[in-house]
Amino acid sequence: MIAGYVPAGIDVMFQSENGMLGVGAPPTDDWADPDLINAGKQPVTELPGCSFFASEESFAMIRGGHMDMSILGAMQVDEHGNLANWTIPGKMVKGMGGAMDLVAGARRVIVAMEHQTKDGIPRILKQCTLPLTGKSVVHDIVTEFCWIRVTAEGLLLTELTDGVDAIDVQSRTEARLLVSPNLRMMPVSTSA
Amino acid sequence: MNKVVRTASEAVADIAHGSTVMLGGFGLCGIPENLIAALVERRVKGLHTISNNMGVDGFGMGLMLEAGMIASHIGSYVGENRLLEAMVLKKELDLTLIPQGTLAERIRAGGAGIPAFYVPTGLGTMVADGKETRQIGGRFYILEQALHADVALIKAWKGDRLGNLVYRKTARNFNPSMATAAKLTIAEVEELVEPGNLDPDHITTPGIYVNRVVLGAEYRKPIESKFIKSGGAA
């Protein structure tokens, strides 16, 4: 999904954990190759220079620190940079898939998530209550309202989306937010 | 040396109840469709399966689950497999979830004669519970053990009668590592060729790891994201 929002002129190579580097856009016509999918099990295409490899190689790449960045979803994150996104004990068993490997191996981890649950309960907490995917692994949190950096001092609010202010965002967040002196509007690209 | 078996049924005929079975594939991509169907037909029970996923409701390993053939499972992702999730929540099936990269490396180690190894993955999570941890070069790691199986059921694109295998695009995934980690490795292929017809530079799984090769038929290869959206049976 991220692949559709990369601004023109920025050169990014996407890795898919199931064994591909150089992942292209979804096929535009009805025809799709079932042997060519991404980690979300959706059909993709090949970019020039792409490569295929087995799972153990894919995760050697991930674990070995060769990924500049990983972007993942979350059920909860907290002010220590902890992430929870794979199970709700007794209620939901989703599985961690490659998420634990990604957060342990990628050089920068960005969590892209909805700020609160559907019932308005904060997901950005003082301390995660769900089983963790990784401990002290998150560098940045981006939601529909803001961009937050995880720092040694705590969560630093650096960007806001249109129509909210720092007070609104704090009211939707359990963890205390530090407000950056350089707080600014988030530049949003809609070119998906 | 001829490892070719005529049918998938013949290939799986001696798999015993209670066996530990590795199955290749990522979601429904690169799964041994024919070998799974043959195993389901035999209703082999009490299997301990190792596979990244459990197919989906209505296809792949989902069919084995529905037929009540699986006693325990080691994998990394349940995702949208409703039956598996329900069975685990009702404690009808013993599920062990492990990180995908750790799963792949444990299988690779199993085939490579490495009994255990240290990884950073899962540190500070439930995955590390009960496992030895060790500090190496200023960072902590957890000790993970190799995985082995009685049988590996894998899928390749092309193979020859010596068991040399070539894979296609992202259908490679767990198949090459599983081929190395079982006492009995059975490969199904879409195209069976004579030795010499595969470029030796393209062979990912050398035949030494493979015991049986069978030519698969009537591949359905559903695309999982579309299969689930269309409600299965499409």
Short mmCIF file of C-alpha atoms in Angstrom, two decimals:
data_model
loop_
_atom_site.label_atom_id
_atom_site.label_comp_id
_atom_site.label_asym_id
_atom_site.label_seq_id
_atom_site.Cartn_x
_atom_site.Cartn_y
_atom_site.Cartn_z
CA MET A 1 0.00 0.00 0.00
CA ILE A 2 2.86 2.38 0.87
CA ALA A 3 4.27 1.80 -2.61
CA GLY A 4 1.41 3.80 -4.14
CA TYR A 5 2.32 6.96 -2.16
CA VAL A 6 6.02 7.37 -2.90
CA PRO A 7 6.50 10.90 -4.34
CA ALA A 8 7.93 11.15 -7.85
CA GLY A 9 11.70 11.46 -7.94
CA ILE A 10 12.28 9.34 -4.84
CA ASP A 11 13.81 5.99 -5.67
CA VAL A 12 12.69 3.21 -3.32
CA MET A 13 13.13 -0.52 -3.66
CA PHE A 14 10.48 -2.61 -1.89
CA GLN A 15 11.19 -6.00 -0.38
CA SER A 16 8.46 -8.53 0.16
CA GLU A 17 9.20 -11.05 2.94
CA ASN A 18 7.91 -13.98 0.89
CA GLY A 19 10.99 -13.68 -1.31
CA MET A 20 11.19 -10.71 -3.65
CA LEU A 21 13.18 -7.50 -4.02
CA GLY A 22 12.00 -4.91 -6.53
CA VAL A 23 8.25 -5.37 -6.09
CA GLY A 24 6.17 -3.53 -8.69
CA ALA A 25 2.62 -2.20 -8.67
CA PRO A 26 -0.40 -4.53 -8.78
CA PRO A 27 -1.20 -5.76 -12.31
CA THR A 28 -3.59 -3.36 -14.02
CA ASP A 29 -5.48 -5.89 -16.14
CA ASP A 30 -7.51 -8.86 -14.95
CA TRP A 31 -4.63 -11.24 -15.54
CA ALA A 32 -2.49 -11.96 -12.51
CA ASP A 33 0.29 -14.49 -11.99
CA PRO A 34 -0.46 -16.65 -8.93
CA ASP A 35 3.28 -17.35 -8.57
CA LEU A 36 3.94 -13.62 -8.18
CA ILE A 37 2.45 -12.23 -4.98
CA ASN A 38 3.45 -9.92 -2.14
CA ALA A 39 3.40 -10.71 1.59
CA GLY A 40 -0.26 -9.64 1.70
CA LYS A 41 -0.96 -12.44 -0.83
CA GLN A 42 -1.94 -9.88 -3.45
CA PRO A 43 -0.73 -10.14 -7.05
CA VAL A 44 2.14 -7.80 -7.95
CA THR A 45 4.41 -7.17 -10.94
CA GLU A 46 8.16 -7.29 -11.52
CA LEU A 47 10.26 -4.13 -11.76
CA PRO A 48 13.40 -4.24 -13.90
CA GLY A 49 16.21 -5.51 -11.66
CA CYS A 50 13.95 -7.42 -9.30
CA SER A 51 15.08 -10.70 -7.77
CA PHE A 52 13.50 -13.76 -6.16
CA PHE A 53 14.83 -15.80 -3.24
CA ALA A 54 13.75 -18.32 -0.62
CA SER A 55 12.29 -17.47 2.81
CA GLU A 56 15.52 -18.16 4.75
CA GLU A 57 17.38 -15.78 2.43
CA SER A 58 14.62 -13.18 2.71
CA PHE A 59 14.90 -13.17 6.48
CA ALA A 60 18.69 -13.27 6.47
CA MET A 61 18.34 -10.00 4.55
CA ILE A 62 15.87 -8.65 7.12
CA ARG A 63 17.57 -9.92 10.27
CA GLY A 64 21.01 -9.06 8.97
CA GLY A 65 20.30 -5.32 9.00
CA HIS A 66 20.10 -4.82 5.25
CA MET A 67 16.70 -3.09 5.30
CA ASP A 68 16.80 0.69 5.73
CA MET A 69 13.21 0.83 6.88
CA SER A 70 10.17 -1.21 7.77
CA ILE A 71 6.62 0.11 8.01
CA LEU A 72 4.12 -1.96 10.00
CA GLY A 73 0.65 -1.74 11.49
CA ALA A 74 -0.08 -1.90 15.21
CA MET A 75 -2.79 -2.69 17.70
CA GLN A 76 -0.85 -0.83 20.42
CA VAL A 77 2.41 1.10 20.76
CA ASP A 78 3.80 2.75 23.85
CA GLU A 79 6.16 5.51 24.95
CA HIS A 80 9.03 3.04 25.29
CA GLY A 81 8.80 2.16 21.61
CA ASN A 82 7.20 -1.21 22.34
CA LEU A 83 4.90 -2.64 19.66
CA ALA A 84 2.00 -5.11 19.90
CA ASN A 85 0.29 -6.33 16.75
CA TRP A 86 -0.11 -10.11 16.65
CA THR A 87 -2.59 -11.43 19.20
CA ILE A 88 -5.30 -10.60 21.74
CA PRO A 89 -5.14 -13.47 24.24
CA GLY A 90 -8.38 -15.46 24.33
CA LYS A 91 -9.94 -13.39 21.53
CA MET A 92 -7.80 -13.18 18.44
CA VAL A 93 -4.93 -15.22 17.08
CA LYS A 94 -3.42 -13.55 14.04
CA GLY A 95 0.21 -14.56 14.26
CA MET A 96 3.34 -12.47 14.07
CA GLY A 97 4.30 -13.55 10.54
CA GLY A 98 7.49 -11.67 9.75
CA ALA A 99 6.79 -8.69 12.03
CA MET A 100 9.09 -9.75 14.89
CA ASP A 101 11.96 -10.32 12.45
CA LEU A 102 11.32 -6.96 10.75
CA VAL A 103 11.36 -4.94 13.97
CA ALA A 104 14.45 -6.79 15.20
CA GLY A 105 16.35 -6.24 11.95
CA ALA A 106 15.28 -3.09 10.14
CA ARG A 107 17.33 0.02 10.83
CA ARG A 108 14.28 2.24 11.20
CA VAL A 109 10.80 1.07 12.21
CA ILE A 110 7.75 3.20 11.46
CA VAL A 111 4.36 2.21 12.78
CA ALA A 112 1.41 3.34 10.64
CA MET A 113 -1.80 2.96 12.60
CA GLU A 114 -5.22 4.32 13.47
CA HIS A 115 -4.82 6.59 16.47
CA GLN A 116 -7.62 4.98 18.51
CA THR A 117 -9.78 1.86 18.39
CA LYS A 118 -13.21 2.00 16.74
CA ASP A 119 -14.64 2.64 20.21
CA GLY A 120 -12.33 5.60 20.78
CA ILE A 121 -9.93 3.83 23.14
CA PRO A 122 -6.33 5.06 22.86
CA ARG A 123 -3.81 2.74 21.19
CA ILE A 124 -0.78 4.90 21.97
CA LEU A 125 -0.17 4.00 25.59
CA LYS A 126 2.16 4.44 28.54
CA GLN A 127 2.70 0.70 28.47
CA CYS A 128 1.36 -1.89 26.00
CA THR A 129 -1.07 -4.36 27.58
CA LEU A 130 -1.10 -6.89 24.72
CA PRO A 131 1.72 -9.41 24.10
CA LEU A 132 4.61 -7.61 22.44
CA THR A 133 5.91 -7.98 18.90
CA GLY A 134 9.09 -6.14 19.84
CA LYS A 135 10.56 -4.33 22.81
CA SER A 136 11.92 -0.78 22.30
CA VAL A 137 11.87 -1.16 18.52
CA VAL A 138 9.64 1.66 17.21
CA HIS A 139 11.26 4.88 15.96
CA ASP A 140 8.24 6.73 14.56
CA ILE A 141 4.44 6.54 14.80
CA VAL A 142 2.18 7.97 12.11
CA THR A 143 -1.61 8.14 12.45
CA GLU A 144 -4.49 9.93 10.74
CA PHE A 145 -3.82 12.86 13.11
CA CYS A 146 -0.09 13.19 13.54
CA TRP A 147 3.52 12.12 13.32
CA ILE A 148 5.22 11.16 16.60
CA ARG A 149 8.88 10.39 17.18
CA VAL A 150 9.88 7.98 19.91
CA THR A 151 12.74 9.62 21.85
CA ALA A 152 14.64 8.79 25.03
CA GLU A 153 12.64 11.56 26.77
CA GLY A 154 9.28 10.25 25.56
CA LEU A 155 6.92 10.65 22.61
CA LEU A 156 7.60 13.83 20.64
CA LEU A 157 4.76 15.27 18.57
CA THR A 158 6.35 16.70 15.43
CA GLU A 159 3.57 16.96 12.81
CA LEU A 160 -0.20 17.39 12.74
CA THR A 161 -2.71 16.74 10.00
CA ASP A 162 -5.25 19.31 8.92
CA GLY A 163 -7.98 20.12 11.46
CA VAL A 164 -6.41 18.94 14.72
CA ASP A 165 -4.21 20.63 17.30
CA ALA A 166 -1.83 19.29 19.93
CA ILE A 167 -4.54 19.37 22.62
CA ASP A 168 -6.92 17.25 20.49
CA VAL A 169 -4.20 14.72 19.79
CA GLN A 170 -3.19 14.50 23.47
CA SER A 171 -6.83 13.88 24.44
CA ARG A 172 -6.83 10.82 22.16
CA THR A 173 -3.51 9.53 23.51
CA GLU A 174 -2.84 7.80 26.83
CA ALA A 175 0.92 8.45 26.85
CA ARG A 176 2.04 12.01 27.53
CA LEU A 177 3.12 13.81 24.38
CA LEU A 178 5.99 16.27 24.28
CA VAL A 179 5.33 18.96 21.68
CA SER A 180 8.18 19.76 19.35
CA PRO A 181 9.17 23.44 19.14
CA ASN A 182 9.22 22.81 15.38
CA LEU A 183 5.68 21.35 15.26
CA ARG A 184 4.35 21.66 11.72
CA MET A 185 1.61 20.56 9.37
CA MET A 186 2.14 17.13 7.85
CA PRO A 187 2.71 17.29 4.11
CA VAL A 188 0.13 14.81 2.80
CA SER A 189 0.37 13.22 -0.62
CA THR A 190 -2.89 11.98 -2.07
CA SER A 191 -1.42 10.55 -5.26
CA ALA A 192 -2.20 6.89 -4.70
CA MET B 1 18.40 -43.40 -10.52
CA ASN B 2 14.74 -42.66 -11.01
CA LYS B 3 12.81 -40.91 -8.24
CA VAL B 4 9.65 -40.40 -10.26
CA VAL B 5 6.44 -41.75 -8.76
CA ARG B 6 3.42 -42.12 -11.05
CA THR B 7 0.75 -40.46 -8.93
CA ALA B 8 0.43 -38.21 -5.91
CA SER B 9 -1.53 -40.98 -4.14
CA GLU B 10 1.36 -43.38 -4.63
CA ALA B 11 3.81 -40.73 -3.44
CA VAL B 12 2.06 -40.28 -0.07
CA ALA B 13 0.85 -43.89 0.38
CA ASP B 14 3.26 -44.72 3.22
CA ILE B 15 2.93 -41.55 5.31
CA ALA B 16 2.01 -42.82 8.76
CA HIS B 17 -0.59 -41.46 11.16
CA GLY B 18 1.08 -39.16 13.68
CA SER B 19 3.92 -38.13 11.35
CA THR B 20 5.59 -34.73 11.49
CA VAL B 21 5.06 -33.14 8.08
CA MET B 22 6.53 -29.95 6.64
CA LEU B 23 4.52 -28.32 3.85
CA GLY B 24 5.99 -25.68 1.55
CA GLY B 25 4.23 -22.52 0.45
CA PHE B 26 3.46 -18.96 1.50
CA GLY B 27 -0.29 -18.60 1.82
CA LEU B 28 -1.60 -20.45 -1.23
CA CYS B 29 1.49 -19.62 -3.33
CA GLY B 30 3.83 -22.52 -4.06
CA ILE B 31 1.86 -25.14 -2.12
CA PRO B 32 1.87 -28.85 -3.05
CA GLU B 33 -1.79 -28.95 -4.15
CA ASN B 34 -1.70 -32.52 -5.48
CA LEU B 35 0.11 -34.03 -2.50
CA ILE B 36 -2.27 -32.29 -0.07
CA ALA B 37 -5.27 -33.64 -2.01
CA ALA B 38 -3.82 -37.17 -1.95
CA LEU B 39 -3.16 -36.94 1.78
CA VAL B 40 -6.70 -35.66 2.42
CA GLU B 41 -8.08 -38.57 0.40
CA ARG B 42 -6.18 -40.98 2.66
CA ARG B 43 -7.46 -39.23 5.82
CA VAL B 44 -4.11 -39.61 7.58
CA LYS B 45 -4.71 -38.58 11.20
CA GLY B 46 -2.83 -36.99 14.08
CA LEU B 47 -0.35 -35.12 11.91
CA HIS B 48 2.07 -32.61 13.37
CA THR B 49 2.41 -30.02 10.65
CA ILE B 50 5.03 -27.35 10.09
CA SER B 51 4.16 -24.68 7.53
CA ASN B 52 4.21 -20.90 7.43
CA ASN B 53 0.43 -20.73 7.04
CA MET B 54 -2.48 -23.16 7.21
CA GLY B 55 -3.95 -22.49 3.78
CA VAL B 56 -7.36 -20.84 3.92
CA ASP B 57 -10.84 -22.09 4.75
CA GLY B 58 -11.64 -24.30 1.76
CA PHE B 59 -8.22 -24.68 0.13
CA GLY B 60 -4.68 -25.89 0.71
CA MET B 61 -3.94 -27.08 4.24
CA GLY B 62 -7.35 -25.71 5.22
CA LEU B 63 -8.70 -28.94 3.71
CA MET B 64 -6.52 -31.03 6.04
CA LEU B 65 -7.71 -29.00 9.00
CA GLU B 66 -11.36 -29.42 7.99
CA ALA B 67 -10.82 -33.19 7.63
CA GLY B 68 -9.56 -33.35 11.22
CA MET B 69 -6.12 -34.60 10.22
CA ILE B 70 -3.98 -32.15 12.20
CA ALA B 71 -3.12 -32.61 15.88
CA SER B 72 -0.58 -29.82 16.21
CA HIS B 73 0.85 -27.08 14.04
CA ILE B 74 3.94 -24.89 14.00
CA GLY B 75 3.65 -21.78 11.83
CA SER B 76 3.99 -18.01 11.85
CA TYR B 77 0.64 -16.72 10.65
CA VAL B 78 -3.04 -17.56 11.12
CA GLY B 79 -4.39 -14.46 9.43
CA GLU B 80 -7.80 -14.98 7.90
CA ASN B 81 -8.04 -18.74 8.53
CA ARG B 82 -11.20 -18.63 10.67
CA LEU B 83 -11.38 -22.38 11.40
CA LEU B 84 -7.79 -22.48 12.65
CA GLU B 85 -8.33 -19.46 14.87
CA ALA B 86 -11.56 -20.93 16.28
CA MET B 87 -9.93 -24.32 16.96
CA VAL B 88 -6.99 -22.67 18.72
CA LEU B 89 -9.25 -20.48 20.87
CA LYS B 90 -11.30 -23.59 21.80
CA LYS B 91 -8.03 -25.42 22.50
CA GLU B 92 -8.88 -28.14 19.95
CA LEU B 93 -5.54 -27.76 18.25
CA ASP B 94 -2.10 -27.19 19.67
CA LEU B 95 -0.65 -24.20 17.78
CA THR B 96 2.88 -22.87 18.17
CA LEU B 97 3.44 -19.51 16.51
CA ILE B 98 7.01 -18.47 15.84
CA PRO B 99 8.46 -15.55 13.89
CA GLN B 100 8.62 -16.29 10.18
CA GLY B 101 12.34 -15.69 9.83
CA THR B 102 13.06 -17.85 12.85
CA LEU B 103 10.84 -20.56 11.35
CA ALA B 104 12.74 -20.42 8.05
CA GLU B 105 16.13 -20.47 9.76
CA ARG B 106 15.15 -23.32 12.12
CA ILE B 107 14.22 -25.39 9.08
CA ARG B 108 17.40 -24.41 7.24
CA ALA B 109 19.46 -25.32 10.31
CA GLY B 110 17.64 -28.65 10.54
CA GLY B 111 18.77 -29.55 7.04
CA ALA B 112 22.27 -28.18 7.50
CA GLY B 113 23.29 -30.09 10.63
CA ILE B 114 23.17 -27.06 12.90
CA PRO B 115 21.34 -27.98 16.13
CA ALA B 116 20.70 -24.44 17.39
CA PHE B 117 21.61 -20.81 16.78
CA TYR B 118 21.18 -17.35 18.33
CA VAL B 119 18.84 -14.65 16.96
CA PRO B 120 17.74 -11.22 18.16
CA THR B 121 14.17 -11.82 16.93
CA GLY B 122 11.54 -12.00 19.66
CA LEU B 123 13.69 -10.64 22.46
CA GLY B 124 11.49 -9.26 25.25
CA THR B 125 8.40 -11.06 23.89
CA MET B 126 6.58 -14.34 24.61
CA VAL B 127 8.74 -15.97 21.95
CA ALA B 128 11.73 -15.74 24.30
CA ASP B 129 9.93 -17.38 27.24
CA GLY B 130 11.84 -20.38 28.55
CA LYS B 131 14.67 -19.99 26.06
CA GLU B 132 18.32 -19.46 26.81
CA THR B 133 19.49 -15.89 26.20
CA ARG B 134 23.05 -14.79 25.76
CA GLN B 135 24.89 -11.50 25.34
CA ILE B 136 27.21 -11.44 22.36
CA GLY B 137 29.05 -8.27 21.34
CA GLY B 138 26.91 -6.08 23.60
CA ARG B 139 23.53 -7.28 22.28
CA PHE B 140 21.20 -9.96 23.64
CA TYR B 141 20.11 -12.97 21.61
CA ILE B 142 17.86 -15.99 22.17
CA LEU B 143 18.75 -19.57 21.39
CA GLU B 144 16.55 -21.25 18.79
CA GLN B 145 16.59 -24.98 17.97
CA ALA B 146 16.63 -26.63 14.56
CA LEU B 147 13.44 -28.19 13.17
CA HIS B 148 13.20 -31.59 11.49
CA ALA B 149 10.34 -33.59 10.02
CA ASP B 150 9.51 -37.14 8.99
CA VAL B 151 8.20 -35.92 5.66
CA ALA B 152 8.45 -32.73 3.60
CA LEU B 153 5.82 -32.11 0.91
CA ILE B 154 7.07 -29.46 -1.45
CA LYS B 155 6.21 -27.84 -4.76
CA ALA B 156 8.58 -26.79 -7.53
CA TRP B 157 8.07 -25.52 -11.07
CA LYS B 158 10.30 -27.96 -12.94
CA GLY B 159 12.10 -31.08 -11.85
CA ASP B 160 13.97 -34.01 -13.36
CA ARG B 161 13.94 -37.67 -12.38
CA LEU B 162 17.06 -37.19 -10.23
CA GLY B 163 15.05 -34.78 -8.07
CA ASN B 164 16.78 -31.57 -9.17
CA LEU B 165 14.32 -28.71 -8.76
CA VAL B 166 13.76 -25.24 -10.19
CA TYR B 167 11.25 -22.84 -8.67
CA ARG B 168 9.29 -19.98 -10.18
CA LYS B 169 9.09 -16.39 -8.84
CA THR B 170 7.65 -16.08 -5.30
CA ALA B 171 6.44 -19.70 -5.31
CA ARG B 172 9.90 -20.66 -4.00
CA ASN B 173 9.48 -19.48 -0.36
CA PHE B 174 9.81 -22.33 2.18
CA ASN B 175 10.12 -25.14 -0.37
CA PRO B 176 13.94 -25.31 -0.75
CA SER B 177 14.67 -25.28 3.00
CA MET B 178 11.99 -27.87 3.79
CA ALA B 179 13.40 -30.13 1.08
CA THR B 180 16.56 -30.40 3.18
CA ALA B 181 15.05 -30.92 6.64
CA ALA B 182 12.99 -34.13 6.39
CA LYS B 183 13.78 -37.84 6.32
CA LEU B 184 11.52 -38.23 3.29
CA THR B 185 11.15 -35.35 0.81
CA ILE B 186 8.42 -35.59 -1.81
CA ALA B 187 8.33 -32.93 -4.53
CA GLU B 188 5.51 -32.25 -6.96
CA VAL B 189 6.37 -30.35 -10.12
CA GLU B 190 4.45 -28.71 -12.95
CA GLU B 191 6.89 -29.94 -15.54
CA LEU B 192 8.98 -33.11 -15.46
CA VAL B 193 12.07 -33.14 -17.68
CA GLU B 194 14.99 -35.44 -18.44
CA PRO B 195 18.30 -34.92 -16.58
CA GLY B 196 20.37 -32.44 -18.54
CA ASN B 197 17.37 -30.37 -19.55
CA LEU B 198 17.56 -28.11 -16.51
CA ASP B 199 20.35 -25.55 -16.59
CA PRO B 200 22.60 -26.62 -13.67
CA ASP B 201 23.06 -22.93 -12.81
CA HIS B 202 19.30 -22.61 -12.25
CA ILE B 203 18.84 -25.61 -9.97
CA THR B 204 17.93 -24.32 -6.50
CA THR B 205 17.34 -27.71 -4.87
CA PRO B 206 19.94 -30.30 -5.87
CA GLY B 207 18.40 -33.76 -6.23
CA ILE B 208 20.30 -35.19 -3.27
CA TYR B 209 17.62 -33.74 -0.95
CA VAL B 210 14.67 -35.19 -2.83
CA ASN B 211 13.42 -38.78 -2.51
CA ARG B 212 10.34 -38.74 -4.74
CA VAL B 213 9.16 -36.60 -7.62
CA VAL B 214 5.63 -36.56 -8.97
CA LEU B 215 4.16 -34.65 -11.89
CA GLY B 216 1.27 -32.55 -10.58
CA ALA B 217 -1.96 -32.12 -12.52
CA GLU B 218 -4.75 -29.58 -12.80
CA TYR B 219 -3.20 -26.78 -10.77
CA ARG B 220 -5.79 -24.38 -9.44
CA LYS B 221 -3.39 -21.85 -7.92
CA PRO B 222 -6.01 -19.53 -6.47
CA ILE B 223 -4.78 -16.04 -5.56
CA GLU B 224 -5.48 -15.85 -1.85
CA SER B 225 -6.50 -12.18 -1.63
CA LYS B 226 -9.09 -12.78 -4.40
CA PHE B 227 -10.11 -16.24 -3.12
CA ILE B 228 -11.04 -14.85 0.29
CA LYS B 229 -12.84 -11.83 -1.16
CA SER B 230 -14.94 -14.06 -3.41
CA GLY B 231 -15.93 -16.18 -0.40
CA GLY B 232 -13.84 -19.26 -1.11
CA ALA B 233 -15.16 -21.98 -3.36
CA ALA B 234 -14.87 -19.82 -6.55
#
